[in-house]
């Protein structure tokens, strides 16, 4: 939390000096730092390592954040946003799962579950504080659930994510001074998915992501209709 709190103001100042800004649709003529989540992401990765998470977990979330940065700077095709996280999340150390009674191997489950959470986190966005707020709520709930289940190490990992996100949420809240960018949203989804799979908390996380799934389904149903009406 301290690293995120100290790094965020400095990062925002540097980005404003360099003109790395984006318009805020919630403020007429207003702007905010385009990718203000970098200190939060870096602090979270450090915190996960200190909390004792497995190396594949730390590596996967780091790569997901880098993919988000590439998307912010250069842009990725939609297929790339699906395929790359699926490949990255397939290496998370987790046992296989059963879906409707059908055994699913761990790599396949990691690919499907991981890319859903990563992309759902990136899709349900657009309002000041929405992405970071949902991430903080989900992390806090899973921390409590892990503690109740007796997994204190897992609870510590989730609490580390909440603590690192708090300083960023303060500047992302309305009126936002910084946006997470795809670097932030990809990391949020990847960190929740990776920690949850390694700790056996993927089903509780999946339930928490029902609103994200509904939002994604509605966007699919309405895809192209807005342009036709306009």
mmCIF file of C-alpha atoms in Angstrom:
data_model
loop_
_atom_site.group_PDB
_atom_site.id
_atom_site.type_symbol
_atom_site.label_atom_id
_atom_site.label_comp_id
_atom_site.label_asym_id
_atom_site.label_seq_id
_atom_site.Cartn_x
_atom_site.Cartn_y
_atom_site.Cartn_z
ATOM 1 C CA UNK A 1 0.000 0.000 0.000
ATOM 2 C CA UNK A 2 2.807 2.398 0.894
ATOM 3 C CA UNK A 3 4.569 1.846 -2.443
ATOM 4 C CA UNK A 4 1.342 2.471 -4.344
ATOM 5 C CA UNK A 5 0.500 5.543 -2.247
ATOM 6 C CA UNK A 6 3.955 7.064 -2.761
ATOM 7 C CA UNK A 7 4.287 6.138 -6.423
ATOM 8 C CA UNK A 8 0.856 7.201 -7.674
ATOM 9 C CA UNK A 9 1.176 11.013 -7.175
ATOM 10 C CA UNK A 10 4.647 11.015 -8.743
ATOM 11 C CA UNK A 11 3.466 8.962 -11.728
ATOM 12 C CA UNK A 12 0.457 11.211 -12.310
ATOM 13 C CA UNK A 13 2.663 14.292 -12.256
ATOM 14 C CA UNK A 14 5.092 12.796 -14.785
ATOM 15 C CA UNK A 15 2.263 11.709 -17.099
ATOM 16 C CA UNK A 16 0.690 15.171 -17.026
ATOM 17 C CA UNK A 17 4.031 16.795 -17.827
ATOM 18 C CA UNK A 18 4.459 14.427 -20.785
ATOM 19 C CA UNK A 19 0.872 14.991 -21.947
ATOM 20 C CA UNK A 20 -0.111 11.335 -21.561
ATOM 21 C CA UNK A 21 -3.773 12.201 -21.010
ATOM 22 C CA UNK A 22 -7.202 11.089 -22.191
ATOM 23 C CA UNK A 23 -10.566 12.904 -22.233
ATOM 24 C CA UNK A 24 -13.011 12.148 -19.422
ATOM 25 C CA UNK A 25 -16.556 11.822 -20.760
ATOM 26 C CA UNK A 26 -17.901 12.544 -17.263
ATOM 27 C CA UNK A 27 -16.327 16.006 -17.156
ATOM 28 C CA UNK A 28 -16.948 18.502 -19.949
ATOM 29 C CA UNK A 29 -13.533 19.363 -21.344
ATOM 30 C CA UNK A 30 -11.845 17.417 -18.561
ATOM 31 C CA UNK A 31 -8.872 15.090 -18.901
ATOM 32 C CA UNK A 32 -7.211 12.433 -16.772
ATOM 33 C CA UNK A 33 -3.985 10.451 -16.918
ATOM 34 C CA UNK A 34 -4.491 7.681 -19.460
ATOM 35 C CA UNK A 35 -2.690 4.856 -17.642
ATOM 36 C CA UNK A 36 -2.550 5.919 -14.008
ATOM 37 C CA UNK A 37 -2.557 2.389 -12.611
ATOM 38 C CA UNK A 38 1.136 1.600 -13.228
ATOM 39 C CA UNK A 39 2.274 2.202 -9.589
ATOM 40 C CA UNK A 40 -0.691 0.178 -8.285
ATOM 41 C CA UNK A 41 0.113 -2.690 -10.668
ATOM 42 C CA UNK A 42 3.817 -2.684 -9.761
ATOM 43 C CA UNK A 43 3.058 -2.544 -6.029
ATOM 44 C CA UNK A 44 0.537 -5.386 -6.358
ATOM 45 C CA UNK A 45 3.003 -7.640 -8.169
ATOM 46 C CA UNK A 46 5.577 -6.953 -5.438
ATOM 47 C CA UNK A 47 2.968 -7.628 -2.749
ATOM 48 C CA UNK A 48 1.951 -10.953 -4.306
ATOM 49 C CA UNK A 49 5.579 -12.038 -4.307
ATOM 50 C CA UNK A 50 6.010 -11.044 -0.664
ATOM 51 C CA UNK A 51 2.745 -12.803 0.237
ATOM 52 C CA UNK A 52 4.267 -16.047 -1.015
ATOM 53 C CA UNK A 53 2.258 -16.634 -4.181
ATOM 54 C CA UNK A 54 3.726 -19.181 -6.596
ATOM 55 C CA UNK A 55 6.080 -17.926 -9.286
ATOM 56 C CA UNK A 56 3.707 -18.881 -12.149
ATOM 57 C CA UNK A 57 1.029 -16.680 -10.533
ATOM 58 C CA UNK A 58 3.346 -13.670 -10.267
ATOM 59 C CA UNK A 59 4.680 -14.269 -13.784
ATOM 60 C CA UNK A 60 1.196 -14.611 -15.290
ATOM 61 C CA UNK A 61 -0.149 -11.389 -13.796
ATOM 62 C CA UNK A 62 3.024 -9.542 -14.816
ATOM 63 C CA UNK A 63 2.663 -10.692 -18.418
ATOM 64 C CA UNK A 64 -1.036 -9.754 -18.404
ATOM 65 C CA UNK A 65 -0.128 -6.230 -17.284
ATOM 66 C CA UNK A 66 2.462 -5.987 -20.067
ATOM 67 C CA UNK A 67 -0.139 -7.133 -22.601
ATOM 68 C CA UNK A 68 -2.404 -4.360 -21.332
ATOM 69 C CA UNK A 69 0.361 -1.784 -21.771
ATOM 70 C CA UNK A 70 0.925 -2.953 -25.356
ATOM 71 C CA UNK A 71 -2.808 -2.626 -25.972
ATOM 72 C CA UNK A 72 -2.792 0.892 -24.500
ATOM 73 C CA UNK A 73 0.155 2.029 -26.604
ATOM 74 C CA UNK A 74 -0.222 0.134 -29.877
ATOM 75 C CA UNK A 75 -3.598 -1.604 -29.803
ATOM 76 C CA UNK A 76 -4.341 -5.321 -30.090
ATOM 77 C CA UNK A 77 -6.863 -7.238 -32.156
ATOM 78 C CA UNK A 78 -9.804 -8.670 -30.187
ATOM 79 C CA UNK A 79 -8.618 -12.196 -30.966
ATOM 80 C CA UNK A 80 -5.203 -11.372 -29.514
ATOM 81 C CA UNK A 81 -6.838 -10.087 -26.318
ATOM 82 C CA UNK A 82 -8.518 -13.485 -25.959
ATOM 83 C CA UNK A 83 -5.706 -15.779 -27.080
ATOM 84 C CA UNK A 84 -2.770 -14.236 -25.186
ATOM 85 C CA UNK A 85 -4.428 -14.206 -21.723
ATOM 86 C CA UNK A 86 -5.691 -17.752 -22.348
ATOM 87 C CA UNK A 87 -2.160 -18.934 -23.061
ATOM 88 C CA UNK A 88 -0.732 -17.074 -20.068
ATOM 89 C CA UNK A 89 -3.362 -18.247 -17.587
ATOM 90 C CA UNK A 90 -3.104 -21.889 -18.667
ATOM 91 C CA UNK A 91 0.150 -22.244 -16.678
ATOM 92 C CA UNK A 92 -1.399 -21.384 -13.297
ATOM 93 C CA UNK A 93 -0.793 -24.260 -10.844
ATOM 94 C CA UNK A 94 -4.303 -25.498 -10.138
ATOM 95 C CA UNK A 95 -6.000 -28.851 -10.189
ATOM 96 C CA UNK A 96 -8.549 -29.813 -12.803
ATOM 97 C CA UNK A 97 -12.185 -28.886 -12.334
ATOM 98 C CA UNK A 98 -15.555 -30.446 -13.092
ATOM 99 C CA UNK A 99 -18.080 -28.450 -15.100
ATOM 100 C CA UNK A 100 -21.564 -30.007 -15.179
ATOM 101 C CA UNK A 101 -19.963 -33.317 -14.238
ATOM 102 C CA UNK A 102 -17.414 -33.173 -17.054
ATOM 103 C CA UNK A 103 -13.736 -33.202 -15.960
ATOM 104 C CA UNK A 104 -11.776 -30.255 -17.349
ATOM 105 C CA UNK A 105 -7.939 -30.456 -17.322
ATOM 106 C CA UNK A 106 -6.167 -27.704 -15.389
ATOM 107 C CA UNK A 107 -4.543 -25.998 -18.428
ATOM 108 C CA UNK A 108 -7.847 -25.880 -20.321
ATOM 109 C CA UNK A 109 -9.732 -24.589 -17.283
ATOM 110 C CA UNK A 110 -7.058 -21.983 -16.685
ATOM 111 C CA UNK A 111 -7.268 -20.815 -20.288
ATOM 112 C CA UNK A 112 -11.077 -20.568 -20.350
ATOM 113 C CA UNK A 113 -11.583 -19.170 -16.857
ATOM 114 C CA UNK A 114 -8.568 -16.886 -16.998
ATOM 115 C CA UNK A 115 -9.321 -15.248 -20.325
ATOM 116 C CA UNK A 116 -12.967 -14.749 -19.294
ATOM 117 C CA UNK A 117 -12.059 -12.937 -16.072
ATOM 118 C CA UNK A 118 -9.338 -10.852 -17.750
ATOM 119 C CA UNK A 119 -11.523 -9.726 -20.640
ATOM 120 C CA UNK A 120 -14.641 -9.303 -18.495
ATOM 121 C CA UNK A 121 -12.668 -6.970 -16.224
ATOM 122 C CA UNK A 122 -11.643 -4.998 -19.296
ATOM 123 C CA UNK A 123 -15.167 -4.888 -20.749
ATOM 124 C CA UNK A 124 -17.170 -3.763 -17.699
ATOM 125 C CA UNK A 125 -15.581 -0.321 -17.618
ATOM 126 C CA UNK A 126 -16.089 3.299 -18.527
ATOM 127 C CA UNK A 127 -17.331 4.937 -15.332
ATOM 128 C CA UNK A 128 -15.087 6.691 -12.821
ATOM 129 C CA UNK A 129 -14.131 4.210 -10.114
ATOM 130 C CA UNK A 130 -16.009 1.266 -11.635
ATOM 131 C CA UNK A 131 -13.140 -1.068 -12.493
ATOM 132 C CA UNK A 132 -11.041 -0.394 -9.385
ATOM 133 C CA UNK A 133 -14.149 -0.411 -7.189
ATOM 134 C CA UNK A 134 -15.351 -3.802 -8.438
ATOM 135 C CA UNK A 135 -11.817 -5.166 -8.094
ATOM 136 C CA UNK A 136 -11.518 -3.946 -4.499
ATOM 137 C CA UNK A 137 -14.917 -5.352 -3.512
ATOM 138 C CA UNK A 138 -14.171 -8.742 -5.082
ATOM 139 C CA UNK A 139 -10.713 -8.910 -3.484
ATOM 140 C CA UNK A 140 -12.077 -7.972 -0.050
ATOM 141 C CA UNK A 141 -14.866 -10.558 -0.257
ATOM 142 C CA UNK A 142 -12.460 -13.297 -1.349
ATOM 143 C CA UNK A 143 -10.079 -12.327 1.471
ATOM 144 C CA UNK A 144 -12.861 -12.869 4.002
ATOM 145 C CA UNK A 145 -13.961 -16.108 2.324
ATOM 146 C CA UNK A 146 -10.391 -17.418 2.317
ATOM 147 C CA UNK A 147 -9.964 -16.570 6.007
ATOM 148 C CA UNK A 148 -13.216 -18.373 6.850
ATOM 149 C CA UNK A 149 -11.969 -21.396 4.880
ATOM 150 C CA UNK A 150 -8.718 -21.384 6.852
ATOM 151 C CA UNK A 151 -6.480 -20.203 3.997
ATOM 152 C CA UNK A 152 -4.752 -17.306 5.742
ATOM 153 C CA UNK A 153 -2.036 -17.035 3.075
ATOM 154 C CA UNK A 154 -4.683 -16.667 0.380
ATOM 155 C CA UNK A 155 -6.502 -14.087 2.478
ATOM 156 C CA UNK A 156 -3.247 -12.145 2.831
ATOM 157 C CA UNK A 157 -2.746 -12.165 -0.951
ATOM 158 C CA UNK A 158 -6.229 -10.733 -1.559
ATOM 159 C CA UNK A 159 -5.754 -8.121 1.171
ATOM 160 C CA UNK A 160 -2.471 -7.099 -0.461
ATOM 161 C CA UNK A 161 -4.392 -6.434 -3.684
ATOM 162 C CA UNK A 162 -6.986 -4.349 -1.825
ATOM 163 C CA UNK A 163 -4.293 -2.320 -0.083
ATOM 164 C CA UNK A 164 -2.331 -1.654 -3.268
ATOM 165 C CA UNK A 165 -5.487 -0.627 -5.130
ATOM 166 C CA UNK A 166 -6.727 1.829 -2.486
ATOM 167 C CA UNK A 167 -4.433 4.763 -3.433
ATOM 168 C CA UNK A 168 -5.306 4.334 -7.110
ATOM 169 C CA UNK A 169 -9.035 4.107 -6.371
ATOM 170 C CA UNK A 170 -8.773 7.463 -4.596
ATOM 171 C CA UNK A 171 -7.592 9.175 -7.801
ATOM 172 C CA UNK A 172 -9.860 7.114 -10.048
ATOM 173 C CA UNK A 173 -13.026 8.036 -8.124
ATOM 174 C CA UNK A 174 -15.261 10.736 -9.586
ATOM 175 C CA UNK A 175 -14.053 13.189 -10.706
ATOM 176 C CA UNK A 176 -11.247 10.930 -11.902
ATOM 177 C CA UNK A 177 -7.698 12.221 -12.135
ATOM 178 C CA UNK A 178 -6.444 8.921 -13.556
ATOM 179 C CA UNK A 179 -7.768 5.994 -15.577
ATOM 180 C CA UNK A 180 -6.559 2.390 -15.157
ATOM 181 C CA UNK A 181 -6.044 1.825 -18.861
ATOM 182 C CA UNK A 182 -5.973 -1.702 -20.216
ATOM 183 C CA UNK A 183 -2.770 -2.211 -18.232
ATOM 184 C CA UNK A 184 -4.833 -1.846 -15.073
ATOM 185 C CA UNK A 185 -7.947 -3.744 -16.143
ATOM 186 C CA UNK A 186 -5.977 -6.668 -17.581
ATOM 187 C CA UNK A 187 -3.947 -6.864 -14.374
ATOM 188 C CA UNK A 188 -7.049 -6.701 -12.177
ATOM 189 C CA UNK A 189 -8.650 -9.620 -13.981
ATOM 190 C CA UNK A 190 -5.442 -11.644 -14.197
ATOM 191 C CA UNK A 191 -4.526 -11.202 -10.530
ATOM 192 C CA UNK A 192 -7.988 -12.201 -9.318
ATOM 193 C CA UNK A 193 -8.122 -15.182 -11.683
ATOM 194 C CA UNK A 194 -4.583 -16.387 -10.948
ATOM 195 C CA UNK A 195 -4.798 -16.130 -7.162
ATOM 196 C CA UNK A 196 -8.295 -17.639 -7.138
ATOM 197 C CA UNK A 197 -7.308 -20.627 -9.282
ATOM 198 C CA UNK A 198 -4.184 -21.326 -7.234
ATOM 199 C CA UNK A 199 -6.207 -21.059 -4.000
ATOM 200 C CA UNK A 200 -9.282 -22.978 -5.164
ATOM 201 C CA UNK A 201 -11.493 -19.879 -5.047
ATOM 202 C CA UNK A 202 -12.380 -19.767 -8.723
ATOM 203 C CA UNK A 203 -16.047 -20.658 -8.263
ATOM 204 C CA UNK A 204 -16.696 -17.870 -5.724
ATOM 205 C CA UNK A 205 -14.946 -15.477 -8.116
ATOM 206 C CA UNK A 206 -17.064 -16.737 -10.999
ATOM 207 C CA UNK A 207 -20.214 -15.942 -9.002
ATOM 208 C CA UNK A 208 -18.877 -12.443 -8.297
ATOM 209 C CA UNK A 209 -18.345 -11.999 -12.027
ATOM 210 C CA UNK A 210 -21.953 -12.732 -13.003
ATOM 211 C CA UNK A 211 -22.599 -8.972 -13.572
ATOM 212 C CA UNK A 212 -19.538 -8.835 -15.823
ATOM 213 C CA UNK A 213 -20.848 -11.797 -17.805
ATOM 214 C CA UNK A 214 -24.286 -10.215 -18.190
ATOM 215 C CA UNK A 215 -22.696 -6.948 -19.310
ATOM 216 C CA UNK A 216 -20.638 -8.805 -21.902
ATOM 217 C CA UNK A 217 -23.708 -10.687 -23.157
ATOM 218 C CA UNK A 218 -25.714 -7.460 -23.503
ATOM 219 C CA UNK A 219 -22.894 -5.855 -25.462
ATOM 220 C CA UNK A 220 -22.802 -8.848 -27.786
ATOM 221 C CA UNK A 221 -26.557 -8.620 -28.356
ATOM 222 C CA UNK A 222 -26.352 -4.900 -29.047
ATOM 223 C CA UNK A 223 -23.201 -5.068 -31.153
ATOM 224 C CA UNK A 224 -23.609 -3.015 -34.316
ATOM 225 C CA UNK A 225 -27.123 -1.787 -33.481
ATOM 226 C CA UNK A 226 -25.938 1.546 -32.049
ATOM 227 C CA UNK A 227 -24.141 2.394 -35.272
ATOM 228 C CA UNK A 228 -27.169 1.514 -37.362
ATOM 229 C CA UNK A 229 -29.435 3.780 -35.308
ATOM 230 C CA UNK A 230 -26.876 6.600 -35.424
#
